[in-house]
């Protein structure tokens, strides 16, 4: 079988996009998804995203990590699927709503390829002496480090991800360094990819909220520098936690093609 795919990236976090509104894609085939994401034997990506029909919104996002397993919410992937949906005509307007594994999302396509994506509300932020843990659609461990440029993200990230702290499910792990009042440098180890990625949208969101929660910033609009570029996270702090959380950054078409499976 042959099918068409598109490749998108959001600040270096790259995805294979497939229009699956006809339901042809074999989602249970873990080995196929893993192969498509393989950078030597496939298309190459951090994950694969299917765009599917949804009865209540413009479309549904189904996200798979590069290990072939369906995963939790991906912020950069969410922004990229909005750009993809607009490109293939699945949506006509600059504003859209779609369903993902963590529920309903709103998004806006802006000029210059920028997409603003509303993330889930965060009601619980666990603050410990050495780290902060919270869920922004995916679980995230956030910790401050020195000399982030030379930090061994893969080794230290894997150690935390597989530790007894998070059990079999594991967690994404974010290493952070503060640049200024509302600007932070971030490097992320992603579970499912099992390596550092150039960017993680839910990780950037988690980092911004975590830094606000522990008093490293009083700003509600925070710039996050990731390996692949720049992201902006804004939110509103309430008694219940954090709401109106938005992740904003580029969502860029890379190439398209036809592959045989």
CSV table of N, CA, C and O in Angstrom, one decimal, residues 6 15 24 26 31 49-50 62 76 94 98 108 112-113 117 126 137 166 177-178 182 190 206 222 234-235 240 250 255:
chain,number,residue,atom,x,y,z
A,6,UNK,N,3.2,14.1,5.0
A,6,UNK,CA,3.8,15.4,5.0
A,6,UNK,C,4.7,15.4,6.2
A,6,UNK,O,4.5,14.8,7.2
A,15,UNK,N,7.8,15.8,12.8
A,15,UNK,CA,6.7,14.9,12.8
A,15,UNK,C,6.3,14.5,11.4
A,15,UNK,O,6.3,15.3,10.5
A,24,UNK,N,-7.6,4.6,6.8
A,24,UNK,CA,-6.8,3.5,6.2
A,24,UNK,C,-5.6,3.1,7.0
A,24,UNK,O,-5.0,2.0,6.9
A,26,UNK,N,-2.9,1.7,9.5
A,26,UNK,CA,-3.0,0.6,10.5
A,26,UNK,C,-2.3,1.0,11.9
A,26,UNK,O,-1.2,0.8,12.1
A,31,UNK,N,5.5,-1.6,14.7
A,31,UNK,CA,6.7,-1.7,14.0
A,31,UNK,C,6.7,-0.8,12.8
A,31,UNK,O,7.7,-0.2,12.4
A,49,UNK,N,1.9,11.7,13.5
A,49,UNK,CA,0.6,12.2,13.9
A,49,UNK,C,-0.4,11.9,12.8
A,49,UNK,O,-0.2,12.2,11.6
A,50,UNK,N,-1.6,11.4,13.2
A,50,UNK,CA,-2.7,11.2,12.3
A,50,UNK,C,-3.7,12.2,12.5
A,50,UNK,O,-4.1,12.6,13.7
A,62,UNK,N,-4.1,12.2,16.7
A,62,UNK,CA,-3.7,11.0,17.3
A,62,UNK,C,-2.2,10.9,17.2
A,62,UNK,O,-1.6,10.9,16.1
A,76,UNK,N,4.2,20.7,20.5
A,76,UNK,CA,4.7,21.1,19.2
A,76,UNK,C,4.0,20.4,18.1
A,76,UNK,O,3.7,20.9,17.1
A,94,UNK,N,-8.5,30.8,10.5
A,94,UNK,CA,-7.3,30.9,11.3
A,94,UNK,C,-7.5,30.4,12.7
A,94,UNK,O,-6.6,29.9,13.3
A,98,UNK,N,-9.7,21.3,18.0
A,98,UNK,CA,-9.5,19.9,17.7
A,98,UNK,C,-9.4,19.1,19.0
A,98,UNK,O,-9.2,19.6,20.1
A,108,UNK,N,-4.9,29.1,17.1
A,108,UNK,CA,-4.9,30.2,16.2
A,108,UNK,C,-3.7,30.2,15.3
A,108,UNK,O,-2.6,30.2,15.8
A,112,UNK,N,3.4,34.6,9.5
A,112,UNK,CA,4.8,34.1,9.5
A,112,UNK,C,4.9,32.7,10.1
A,112,UNK,O,5.9,32.3,10.7
A,113,UNK,N,3.8,31.9,9.9
A,113,UNK,CA,3.9,30.5,10.3
A,113,UNK,C,3.9,30.2,11.8
A,113,UNK,O,4.3,29.1,12.3
A,117,UNK,N,-1.3,27.7,20.6
A,117,UNK,CA,-2.1,26.5,20.9
A,117,UNK,C,-2.5,26.6,22.4
A,117,UNK,O,-1.6,26.8,23.3
A,126,UNK,N,3.5,19.9,41.8
A,126,UNK,CA,4.2,19.3,43.0
A,126,UNK,C,5.6,19.9,43.1
A,126,UNK,O,6.4,19.7,42.2
A,137,UNK,N,-0.5,17.8,29.9
A,137,UNK,CA,-0.9,17.0,28.8
A,137,UNK,C,0.0,15.8,28.7
A,137,UNK,O,-0.4,14.7,28.2
A,166,UNK,N,9.1,7.5,39.1
A,166,UNK,CA,8.0,7.6,38.2
A,166,UNK,C,7.5,6.2,37.7
A,166,UNK,O,6.6,6.1,36.9
A,177,UNK,N,17.8,26.5,32.8
A,177,UNK,CA,18.7,27.5,33.3
A,177,UNK,C,18.1,28.9,33.1
A,177,UNK,O,17.5,29.1,32.0
A,178,UNK,N,18.1,29.7,34.1
A,178,UNK,CA,17.4,31.0,34.0
A,178,UNK,C,18.4,32.0,33.3
A,178,UNK,O,19.5,32.2,33.7
A,182,UNK,N,12.1,36.8,32.7
A,182,UNK,CA,11.1,36.1,31.9
A,182,UNK,C,11.6,35.2,30.8
A,182,UNK,O,10.9,35.0,29.8
A,190,UNK,N,13.0,13.3,26.2
A,190,UNK,CA,11.6,12.8,26.0
A,190,UNK,C,11.5,11.3,26.1
A,190,UNK,O,12.2,10.6,25.4
A,206,UNK,N,5.4,23.2,30.8
A,206,UNK,CA,5.7,22.8,32.2
A,206,UNK,C,6.8,23.6,32.8
A,206,UNK,O,6.7,24.0,34.0
A,222,UNK,N,6.3,34.0,29.3
A,222,UNK,CA,7.6,33.6,29.5
A,222,UNK,C,8.2,33.1,28.2
A,222,UNK,O,7.6,32.3,27.4
A,234,UNK,N,2.3,31.6,27.8
A,234,UNK,CA,1.5,32.5,28.6
A,234,UNK,C,0.5,31.8,29.4
A,234,UNK,O,0.0,30.7,29.0
A,235,UNK,N,0.0,32.4,30.5
A,235,UNK,CA,-1.0,31.7,31.4
A,235,UNK,C,-1.6,32.7,32.3
A,235,UNK,O,-1.1,33.9,32.5
A,240,UNK,N,-7.2,28.1,41.8
A,240,UNK,CA,-7.2,26.7,41.4
A,240,UNK,C,-6.0,26.2,40.7
A,240,UNK,O,-5.8,25.0,40.5
A,250,UNK,N,6.7,28.6,16.0
A,250,UNK,CA,6.6,28.3,14.6
A,250,UNK,C,6.2,26.8,14.4
A,250,UNK,O,6.4,25.9,15.2
A,255,UNK,N,8.6,18.9,4.0
A,255,UNK,CA,8.5,18.3,2.6
A,255,UNK,C,7.3,17.3,2.7
A,255,UNK,O,6.8,17.0,3.7
